[in-house]
XYZ file of C-alpha atoms in Angstrom:
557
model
C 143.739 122.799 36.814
C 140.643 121.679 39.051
C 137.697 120.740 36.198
C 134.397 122.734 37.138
C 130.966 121.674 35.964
C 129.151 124.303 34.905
C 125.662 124.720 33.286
C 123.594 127.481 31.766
C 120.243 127.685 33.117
C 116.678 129.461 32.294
C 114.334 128.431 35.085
C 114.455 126.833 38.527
C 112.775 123.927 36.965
C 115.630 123.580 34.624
C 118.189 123.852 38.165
C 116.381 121.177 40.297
C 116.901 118.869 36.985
C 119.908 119.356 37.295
C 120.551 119.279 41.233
C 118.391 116.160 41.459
C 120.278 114.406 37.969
C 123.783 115.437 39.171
C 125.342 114.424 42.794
C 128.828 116.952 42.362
C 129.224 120.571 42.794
C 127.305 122.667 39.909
C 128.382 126.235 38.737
C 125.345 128.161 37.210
C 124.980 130.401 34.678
C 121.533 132.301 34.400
C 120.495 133.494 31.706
C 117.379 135.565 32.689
C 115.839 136.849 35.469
C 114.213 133.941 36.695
C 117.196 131.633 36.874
C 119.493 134.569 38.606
C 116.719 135.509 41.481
C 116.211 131.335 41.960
C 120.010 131.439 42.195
C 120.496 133.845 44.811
C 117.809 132.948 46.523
C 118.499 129.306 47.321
C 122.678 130.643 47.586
C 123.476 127.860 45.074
C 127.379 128.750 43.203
C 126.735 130.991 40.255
C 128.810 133.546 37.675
C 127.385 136.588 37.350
C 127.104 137.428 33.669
C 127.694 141.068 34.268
C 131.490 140.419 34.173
C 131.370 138.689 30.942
C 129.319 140.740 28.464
C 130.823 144.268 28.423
C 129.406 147.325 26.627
C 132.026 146.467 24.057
C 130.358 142.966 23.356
C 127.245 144.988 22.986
C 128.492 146.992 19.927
C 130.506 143.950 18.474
C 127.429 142.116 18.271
C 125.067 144.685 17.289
C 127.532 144.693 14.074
C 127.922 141.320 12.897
C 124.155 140.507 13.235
C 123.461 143.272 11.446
C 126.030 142.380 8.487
C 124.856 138.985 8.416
C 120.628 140.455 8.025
C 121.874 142.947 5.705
C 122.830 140.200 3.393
C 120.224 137.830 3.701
C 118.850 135.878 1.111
C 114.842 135.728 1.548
C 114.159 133.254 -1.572
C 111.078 133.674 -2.439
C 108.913 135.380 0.375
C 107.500 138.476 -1.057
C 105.685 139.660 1.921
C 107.607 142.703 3.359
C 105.860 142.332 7.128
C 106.990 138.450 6.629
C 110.628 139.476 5.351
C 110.057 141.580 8.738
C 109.643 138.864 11.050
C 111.779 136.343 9.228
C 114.724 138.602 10.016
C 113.509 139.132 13.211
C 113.792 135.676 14.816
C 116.575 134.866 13.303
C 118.102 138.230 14.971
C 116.810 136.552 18.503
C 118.479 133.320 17.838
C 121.866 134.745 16.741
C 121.647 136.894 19.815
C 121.040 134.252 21.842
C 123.516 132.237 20.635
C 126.148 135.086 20.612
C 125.493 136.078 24.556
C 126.286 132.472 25.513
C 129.116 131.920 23.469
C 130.481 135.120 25.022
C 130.407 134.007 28.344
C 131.453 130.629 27.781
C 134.476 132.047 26.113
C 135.145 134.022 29.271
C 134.573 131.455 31.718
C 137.029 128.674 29.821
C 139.956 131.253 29.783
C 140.003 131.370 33.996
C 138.588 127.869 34.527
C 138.937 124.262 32.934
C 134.991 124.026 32.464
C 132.713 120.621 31.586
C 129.259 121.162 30.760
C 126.044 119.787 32.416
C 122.753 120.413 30.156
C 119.181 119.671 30.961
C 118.819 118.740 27.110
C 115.463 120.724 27.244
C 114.399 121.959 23.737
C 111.601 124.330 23.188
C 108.306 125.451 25.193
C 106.474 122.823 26.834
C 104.701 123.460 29.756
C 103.219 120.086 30.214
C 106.587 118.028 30.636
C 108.459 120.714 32.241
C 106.692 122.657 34.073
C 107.549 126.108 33.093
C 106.400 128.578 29.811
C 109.835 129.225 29.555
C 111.169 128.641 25.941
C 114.503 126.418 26.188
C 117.519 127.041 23.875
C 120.190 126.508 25.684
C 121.004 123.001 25.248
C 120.008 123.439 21.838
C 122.507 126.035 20.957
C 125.660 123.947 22.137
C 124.916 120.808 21.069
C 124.727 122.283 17.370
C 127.207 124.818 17.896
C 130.139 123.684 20.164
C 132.558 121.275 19.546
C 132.026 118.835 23.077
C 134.468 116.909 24.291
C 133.381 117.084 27.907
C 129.846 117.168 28.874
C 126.719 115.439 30.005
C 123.585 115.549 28.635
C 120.389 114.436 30.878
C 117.694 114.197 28.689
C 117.672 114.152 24.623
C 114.999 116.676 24.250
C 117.075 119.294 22.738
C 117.725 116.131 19.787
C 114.615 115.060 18.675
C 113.469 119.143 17.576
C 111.087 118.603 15.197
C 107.362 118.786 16.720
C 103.773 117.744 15.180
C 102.298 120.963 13.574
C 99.010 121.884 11.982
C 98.347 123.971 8.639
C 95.367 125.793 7.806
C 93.705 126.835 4.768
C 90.825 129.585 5.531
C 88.356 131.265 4.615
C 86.274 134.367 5.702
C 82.646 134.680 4.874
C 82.059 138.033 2.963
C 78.638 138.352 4.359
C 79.337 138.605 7.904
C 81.290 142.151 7.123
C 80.131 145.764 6.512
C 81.603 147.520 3.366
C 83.884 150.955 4.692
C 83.944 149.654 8.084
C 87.439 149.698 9.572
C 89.575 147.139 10.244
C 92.516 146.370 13.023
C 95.337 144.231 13.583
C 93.856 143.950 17.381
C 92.585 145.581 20.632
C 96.350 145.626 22.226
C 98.158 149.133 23.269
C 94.882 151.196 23.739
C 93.297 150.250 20.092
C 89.889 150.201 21.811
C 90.259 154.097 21.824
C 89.397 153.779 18.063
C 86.135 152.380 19.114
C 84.979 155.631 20.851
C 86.031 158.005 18.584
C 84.791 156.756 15.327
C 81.732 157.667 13.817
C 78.730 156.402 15.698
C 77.483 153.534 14.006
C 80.451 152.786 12.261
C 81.708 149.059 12.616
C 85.573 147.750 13.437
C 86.246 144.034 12.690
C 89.261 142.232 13.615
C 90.228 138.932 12.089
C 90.990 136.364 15.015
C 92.604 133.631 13.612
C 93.989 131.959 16.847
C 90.537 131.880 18.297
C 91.705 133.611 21.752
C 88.681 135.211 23.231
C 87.978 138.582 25.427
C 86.635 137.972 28.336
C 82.413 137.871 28.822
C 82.519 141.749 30.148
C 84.684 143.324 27.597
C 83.109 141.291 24.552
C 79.791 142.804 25.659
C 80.867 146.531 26.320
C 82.859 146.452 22.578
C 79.874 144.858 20.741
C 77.942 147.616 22.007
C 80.509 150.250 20.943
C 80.391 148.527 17.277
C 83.060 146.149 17.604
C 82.868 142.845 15.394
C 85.233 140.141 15.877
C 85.540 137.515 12.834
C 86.932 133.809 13.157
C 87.754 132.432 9.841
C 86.727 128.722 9.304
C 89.896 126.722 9.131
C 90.612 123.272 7.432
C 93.611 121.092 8.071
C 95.838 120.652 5.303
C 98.872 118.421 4.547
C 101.992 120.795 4.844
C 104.051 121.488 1.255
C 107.033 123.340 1.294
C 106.274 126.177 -0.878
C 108.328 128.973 0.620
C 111.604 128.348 -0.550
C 114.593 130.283 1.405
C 117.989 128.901 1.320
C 120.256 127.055 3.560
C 122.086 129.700 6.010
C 125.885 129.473 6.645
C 127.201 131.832 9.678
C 130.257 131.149 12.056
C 130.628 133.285 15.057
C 134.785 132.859 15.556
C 135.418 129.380 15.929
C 131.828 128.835 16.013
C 129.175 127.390 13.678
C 125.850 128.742 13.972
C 124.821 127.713 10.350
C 122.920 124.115 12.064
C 121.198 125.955 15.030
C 120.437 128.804 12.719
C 118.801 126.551 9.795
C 116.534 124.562 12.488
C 115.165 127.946 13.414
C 114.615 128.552 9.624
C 113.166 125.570 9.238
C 110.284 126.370 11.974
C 109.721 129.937 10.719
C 109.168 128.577 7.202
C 106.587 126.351 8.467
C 104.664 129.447 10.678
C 105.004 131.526 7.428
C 103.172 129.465 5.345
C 100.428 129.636 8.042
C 100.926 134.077 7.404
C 100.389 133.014 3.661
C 97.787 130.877 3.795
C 95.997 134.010 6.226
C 96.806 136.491 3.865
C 95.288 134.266 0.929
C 92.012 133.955 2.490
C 91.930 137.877 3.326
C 93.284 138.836 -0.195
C 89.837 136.759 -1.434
C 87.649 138.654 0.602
C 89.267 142.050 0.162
C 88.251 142.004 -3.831
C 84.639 141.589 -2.216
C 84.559 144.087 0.707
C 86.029 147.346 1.157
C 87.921 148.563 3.601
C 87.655 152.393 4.788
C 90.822 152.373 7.168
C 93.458 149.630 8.198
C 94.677 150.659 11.689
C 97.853 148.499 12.690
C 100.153 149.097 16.026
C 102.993 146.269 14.638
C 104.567 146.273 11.346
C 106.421 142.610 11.742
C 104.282 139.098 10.419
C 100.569 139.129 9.230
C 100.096 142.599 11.057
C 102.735 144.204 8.278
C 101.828 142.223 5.414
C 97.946 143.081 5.563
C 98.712 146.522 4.826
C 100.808 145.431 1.857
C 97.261 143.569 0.096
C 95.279 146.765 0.888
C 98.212 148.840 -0.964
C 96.443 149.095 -4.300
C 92.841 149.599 -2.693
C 91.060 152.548 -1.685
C 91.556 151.440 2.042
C 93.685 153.729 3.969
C 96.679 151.961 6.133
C 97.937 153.564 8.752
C 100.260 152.369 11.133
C 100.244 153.799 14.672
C 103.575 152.636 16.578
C 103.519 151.330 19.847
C 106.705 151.652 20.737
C 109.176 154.770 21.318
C 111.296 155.516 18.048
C 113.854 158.046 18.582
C 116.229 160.341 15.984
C 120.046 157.939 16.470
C 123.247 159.414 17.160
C 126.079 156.998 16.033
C 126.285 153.683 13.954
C 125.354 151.609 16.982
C 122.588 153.681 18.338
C 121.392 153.801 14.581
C 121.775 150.331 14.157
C 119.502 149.449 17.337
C 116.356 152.139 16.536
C 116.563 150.704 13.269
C 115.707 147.299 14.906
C 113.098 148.673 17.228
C 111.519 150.484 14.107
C 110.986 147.233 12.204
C 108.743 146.233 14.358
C 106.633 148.877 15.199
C 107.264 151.963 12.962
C 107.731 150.482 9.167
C 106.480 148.796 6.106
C 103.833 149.115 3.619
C 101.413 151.531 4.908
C 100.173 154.584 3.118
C 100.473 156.707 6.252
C 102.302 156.641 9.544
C 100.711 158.347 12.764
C 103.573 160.993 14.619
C 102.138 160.957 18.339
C 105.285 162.812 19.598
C 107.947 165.405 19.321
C 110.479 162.218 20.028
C 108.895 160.122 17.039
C 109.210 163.185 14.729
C 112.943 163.532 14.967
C 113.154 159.804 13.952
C 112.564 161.024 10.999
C 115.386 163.047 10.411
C 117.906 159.718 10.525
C 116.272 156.608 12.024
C 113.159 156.619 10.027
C 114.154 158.909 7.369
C 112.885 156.784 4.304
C 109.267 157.585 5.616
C 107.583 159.819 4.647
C 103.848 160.206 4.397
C 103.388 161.089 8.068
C 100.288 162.280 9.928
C 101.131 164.539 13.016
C 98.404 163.089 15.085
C 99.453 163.980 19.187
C 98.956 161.061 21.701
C 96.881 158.359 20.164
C 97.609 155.537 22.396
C 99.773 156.150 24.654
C 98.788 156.548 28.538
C 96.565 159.567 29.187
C 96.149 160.668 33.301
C 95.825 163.412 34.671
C 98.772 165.926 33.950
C 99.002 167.705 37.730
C 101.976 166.181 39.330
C 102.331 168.845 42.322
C 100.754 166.380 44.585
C 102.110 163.558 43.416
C 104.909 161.341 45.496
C 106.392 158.322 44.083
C 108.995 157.746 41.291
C 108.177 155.168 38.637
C 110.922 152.738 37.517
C 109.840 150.835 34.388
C 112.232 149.433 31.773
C 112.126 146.953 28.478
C 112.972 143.228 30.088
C 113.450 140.527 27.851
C 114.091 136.845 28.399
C 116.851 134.716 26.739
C 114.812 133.501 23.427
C 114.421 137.421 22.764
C 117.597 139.154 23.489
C 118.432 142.332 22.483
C 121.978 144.451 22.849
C 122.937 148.096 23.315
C 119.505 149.963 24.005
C 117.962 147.325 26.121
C 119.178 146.597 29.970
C 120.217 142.670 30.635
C 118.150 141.179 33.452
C 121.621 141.331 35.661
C 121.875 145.362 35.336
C 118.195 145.317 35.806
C 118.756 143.472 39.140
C 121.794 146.122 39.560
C 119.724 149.123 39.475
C 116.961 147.495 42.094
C 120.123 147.507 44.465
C 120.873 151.005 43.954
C 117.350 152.321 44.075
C 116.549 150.276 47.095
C 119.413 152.122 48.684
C 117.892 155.008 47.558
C 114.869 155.279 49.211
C 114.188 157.225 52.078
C 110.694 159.183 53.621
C 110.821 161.388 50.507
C 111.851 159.149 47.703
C 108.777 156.189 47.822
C 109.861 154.431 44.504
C 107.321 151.896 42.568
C 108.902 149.202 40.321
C 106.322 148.172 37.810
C 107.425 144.981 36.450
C 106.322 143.651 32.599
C 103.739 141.114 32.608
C 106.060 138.868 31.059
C 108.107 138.638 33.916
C 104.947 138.832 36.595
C 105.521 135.279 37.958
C 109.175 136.471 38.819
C 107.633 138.984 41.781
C 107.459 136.641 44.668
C 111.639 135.915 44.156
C 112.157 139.287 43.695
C 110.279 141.171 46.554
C 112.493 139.738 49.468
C 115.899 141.500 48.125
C 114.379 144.786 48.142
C 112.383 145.279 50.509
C 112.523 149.305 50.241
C 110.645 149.305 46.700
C 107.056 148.841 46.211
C 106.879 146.158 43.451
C 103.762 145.694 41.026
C 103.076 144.406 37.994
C 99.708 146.641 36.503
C 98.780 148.826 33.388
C 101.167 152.013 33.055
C 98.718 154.405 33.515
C 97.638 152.908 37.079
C 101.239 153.700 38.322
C 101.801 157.097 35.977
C 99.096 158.625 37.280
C 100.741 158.115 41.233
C 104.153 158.928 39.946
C 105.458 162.872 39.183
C 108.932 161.026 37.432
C 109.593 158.023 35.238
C 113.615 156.410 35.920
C 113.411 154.400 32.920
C 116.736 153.203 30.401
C 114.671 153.010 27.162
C 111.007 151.651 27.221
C 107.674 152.271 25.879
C 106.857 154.025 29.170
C 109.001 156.748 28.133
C 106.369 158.227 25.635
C 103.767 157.352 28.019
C 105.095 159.372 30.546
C 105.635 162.032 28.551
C 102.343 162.251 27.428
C 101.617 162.448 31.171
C 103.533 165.483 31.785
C 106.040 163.409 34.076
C 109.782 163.965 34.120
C 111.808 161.601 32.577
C 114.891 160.189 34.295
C 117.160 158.238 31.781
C 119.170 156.001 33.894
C 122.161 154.358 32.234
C 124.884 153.020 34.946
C 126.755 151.274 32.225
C 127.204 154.512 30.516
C 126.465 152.572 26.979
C 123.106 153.996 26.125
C 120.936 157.488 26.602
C 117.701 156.795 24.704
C 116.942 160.710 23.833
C 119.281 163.488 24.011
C 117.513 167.023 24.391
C 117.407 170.203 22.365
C 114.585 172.246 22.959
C 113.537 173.645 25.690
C 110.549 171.629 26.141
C 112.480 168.646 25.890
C 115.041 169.640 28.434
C 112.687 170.878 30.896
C 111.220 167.264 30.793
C 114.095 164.789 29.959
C 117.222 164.039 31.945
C 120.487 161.918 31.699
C 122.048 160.681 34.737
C 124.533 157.769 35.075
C 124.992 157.490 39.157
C 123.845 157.304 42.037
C 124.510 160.344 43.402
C 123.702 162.108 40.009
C 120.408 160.063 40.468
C 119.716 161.761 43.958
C 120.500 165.257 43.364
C 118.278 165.291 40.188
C 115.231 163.682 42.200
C 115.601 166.254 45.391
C 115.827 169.041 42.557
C 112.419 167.337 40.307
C 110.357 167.079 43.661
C 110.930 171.328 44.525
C 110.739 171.574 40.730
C 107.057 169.577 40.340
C 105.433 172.207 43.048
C 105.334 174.985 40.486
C 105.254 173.046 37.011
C 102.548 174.505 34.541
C 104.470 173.717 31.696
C 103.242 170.387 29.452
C 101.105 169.625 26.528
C 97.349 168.588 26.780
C 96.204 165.640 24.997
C 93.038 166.275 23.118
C 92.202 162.464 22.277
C 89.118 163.561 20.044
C 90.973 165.924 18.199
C 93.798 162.973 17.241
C 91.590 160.700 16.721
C 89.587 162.937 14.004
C 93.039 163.745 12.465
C 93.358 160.129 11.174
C 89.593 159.613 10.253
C 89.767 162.339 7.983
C 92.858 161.700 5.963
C 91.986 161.736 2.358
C 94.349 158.645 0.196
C 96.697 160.881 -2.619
C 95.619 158.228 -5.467
């Protein structure tokens, strides 16, 4: 059998190392968007991942990670928001690590395979040119057993990188007593600052010392917004966060090594939380709190609502992110994940914006249970007549390799599938806008020339909801934005794996639709546009009215 060289890549950076390092034929293997569009658009030999990673693979991994969080050992990290994000990354890494063994599995059974890395370790834009994080190499030098490859640098070897720790402290004097505080001005959060009480201030602790922009720092001073910047000193880093070693195998497969260097850098960016959470459990003995608004319930977000537990300060967290009732192991499995981040912890109260977030509760979220039914908080709010409206919105969850996630999430090959079918789809009365996550902006110029039918952007989800009468979407955010926009939603799933929401009510089935083809696709659009003439039926947001809802809860001490 002919030997093939193959390499996984994660940016075109990463594949002109490799062209310019190696002078015989290369097989790729992408492993995000970036590396697949660079791929096809140069017409360099590449494996499509979509034939390697079934909906099977989806499930079987969704299980073992989950076994292997749901019996780890945290030592001695007491911090439930830091237990949060602690399990978190080392979900992204085991992901990772499972989706290339996977393939590489695959690929060895129909080919006699060598691999080529780049050896790149990490995020450095400096030496490599790209904010792309590189695991790759990483993840088979410390989990396969090599007995054919080539390595071009040693990056991925020498892992350990110079790192500063902080002690802080926050000066007392600078803050109001019963002002309210938030975890940041992300997902809408400036709403807060119009409808709170007049002279009322909001602070926000900025401990990375990334600042807003001249325009917006002025306009949210003047609506009572107070940012603080703790004073920092350097200090000599001692291990005081004591988790042990981790020992995993994947089949034939040790992950324990790649698994424990990941550990290893979390620890260190944990004692950072700690040392944060110190200097704000000083000053909240000395100021008090009214409210504690957080969107994320992962890291120091999470864990500040855990030192404000036993004060009069009322936490509240209001999720981000679309958390749905589950209707199997799997699907329950995934929400759960979704909800760690944005829809748990230690908070007194937890905001319901939607009729979808209050059937979480009946499975998904079911150990909650000091709720506040709010309405729309911070979701998208446009202008609800869609008669006149003429474009359908695509907009799905995207994430790169260092953040994987299975089941409920779309891989950046199907998202690349469904571009080809909805390009094919368009016609004079089917204009379709693909808004694209900032996180995968820079990926627009590649992507444009392959469809030429779609109108791509990349801009805030109320810009493109409020051209847009229907959302196609496979699960995302957008979903409850959209909603709260009085669009249709259009639940796309070609892989039949996934279908985010199933309907009950009439509401919900007037608004919410599962379709898994193309031509199931077309007859339901031709049907929403005669249907969208005549609609009168959606909920109004009354922003004031939520707002006030959460002001005025009284704490149950």
């Amino acid at each position: 059998m002919a030997n093939h060289s193959v390499s996984f890549v994660q940016s075109k950076e990463e594949i002109n190392l490799i062209l310019s390092k190696i002078n015989h034929q290369i097989l790729f293997i992408p492993l995000n968007l970036e590396s697949l569009m660079y791929l096809k658009q140069k017409e360099l030999s590449h494996l499509n991942p979509k034939y390697y990673f079934n909906n099977e693979k989806h499930k079987q991994a969704l299980l073992f990670t989950e076994k292997f969080i749901s019996e780890l050992n945290y030592g001695n990290l007491k911090f439930e928001g830091l237990r949060l994000e602690f399990r978190s990354q080392l979900r992204f890494i085991i992901n990772s690590c499972i989706f290339l063994i996977e393939i590489y599995k695959k690929i060895s059974e129909e080919k006699n395979i060598s691999l080529v890395l780049s050896g790149w370790h990490g995020q450095n834009f400096r030496k490599y040119n790209s904010k792309e994080i590189f695991l790759a190499s990483s993840i088979i030098e410390n989990c396969f057993d090599l007995k054919n490859s080539i390595n071009i640098s040693s990056d991925n070897k020498n892992t350990t990188k110079a790192q500063n720790l902080y002690n802080y402290y926050i000066n007392p004097r600078k803050i109001k007593n019963d002002s309210i505080l938030i975890n940041n001005l992300g997902y809408n959060f400036y709403r807060l600052l119009i409808f709170k009480k007049l002279f009322q201030k909001v602070y926000c602790f900025n401990f990375d010392e990334k600042n807003l922009n001249f325009f917006k720092k002025i306009i949210f001073f003047l609506l009572g917004y107070r940012e603080i910047i703790p004073k920092k000193t350097k200090i000599k880093f001692e291990e005081t966060i004591k988790i042990p070693d981790i020992f995993l195998t994947y089949g034939d497969f040790d992950l324990s090594k790649i698994i424990n260097l990941r550990k290893k850098e979390l620890v260190f960016e944990l004692s950072n939380s700690i040392n944060k959470l110190n200097a704000l459990n000083v000053l909240f003995k000395k100021k008090k709190f009214k409210n504690y608004f957080s969107f994320h319930s992962r890291g120091l977000d999470g864990s500040i609502g855990e030192l404000l537990n036993n004060t009069e300060c009322k936490t509240i967290n209001i999720s981000h992110g679309t958390v749905v009732e589950s209707y199997d192991k799997y699907d329950d499995l995934y929400k759960k994940i979704i909800s760690d981040s944005v829809f748990s912890g230690k908070f007194k109260y937890f905001a319901v914006q939607s009729a979808l977030c209050e059937k979480s509760l009946l499975n998904t979220n079911s150990k909650i249970t000091k709720t506040v039914k709010t309405g729309n908080l911070i979701f998208s709010n446009v202008k609800k007549n869609i008669s006149s409206k003429k474009y359908l919105l695509y907009a799905v969850t995207l994430k790169k390799f260092h953040g994987l996630q299975f089941l409920g999430v779309e891989m950046f090959y199907e998202f690349y599938e469904n571009l080809n079918l909805l390009n094919n789809l368009v016609s004079k009365d089917k204009k379709i806008i693909v808004n694209v996550h900032t996180s995968h902006k820079k990926n627009l110029d590649e992507i444009k020339p392959f469809f030429p039918n779609l109108y791509f952007t990349s801009e805030k989800i109320d810009k493109v909801l409020n051209k847009s009468f229907a959302l196609i979407s496979f699960s995302s955010t957008a979903i409850e934005d959209a909603l709260a926009c009085n669009r249709y939603i259009i639940l796309l799933d070609q892989w039949n794996r996934y279908q985010h929401f199933r309907p009950t009510t009439e509401w919900e089935k007037n608004k919410i639709y599962y379709v898994n083809s193309k031509d199931q696709l077309n007859k339901l659009i031709e049907y929403l546009r005669k249907k969208k003439i005549n609609e009168t039926n959606f909920l109004r947001n009354d922003l004031k009215n939520n707002y006030n809802k959460i002001f005025k809860i009284e704490n149950e001490n």
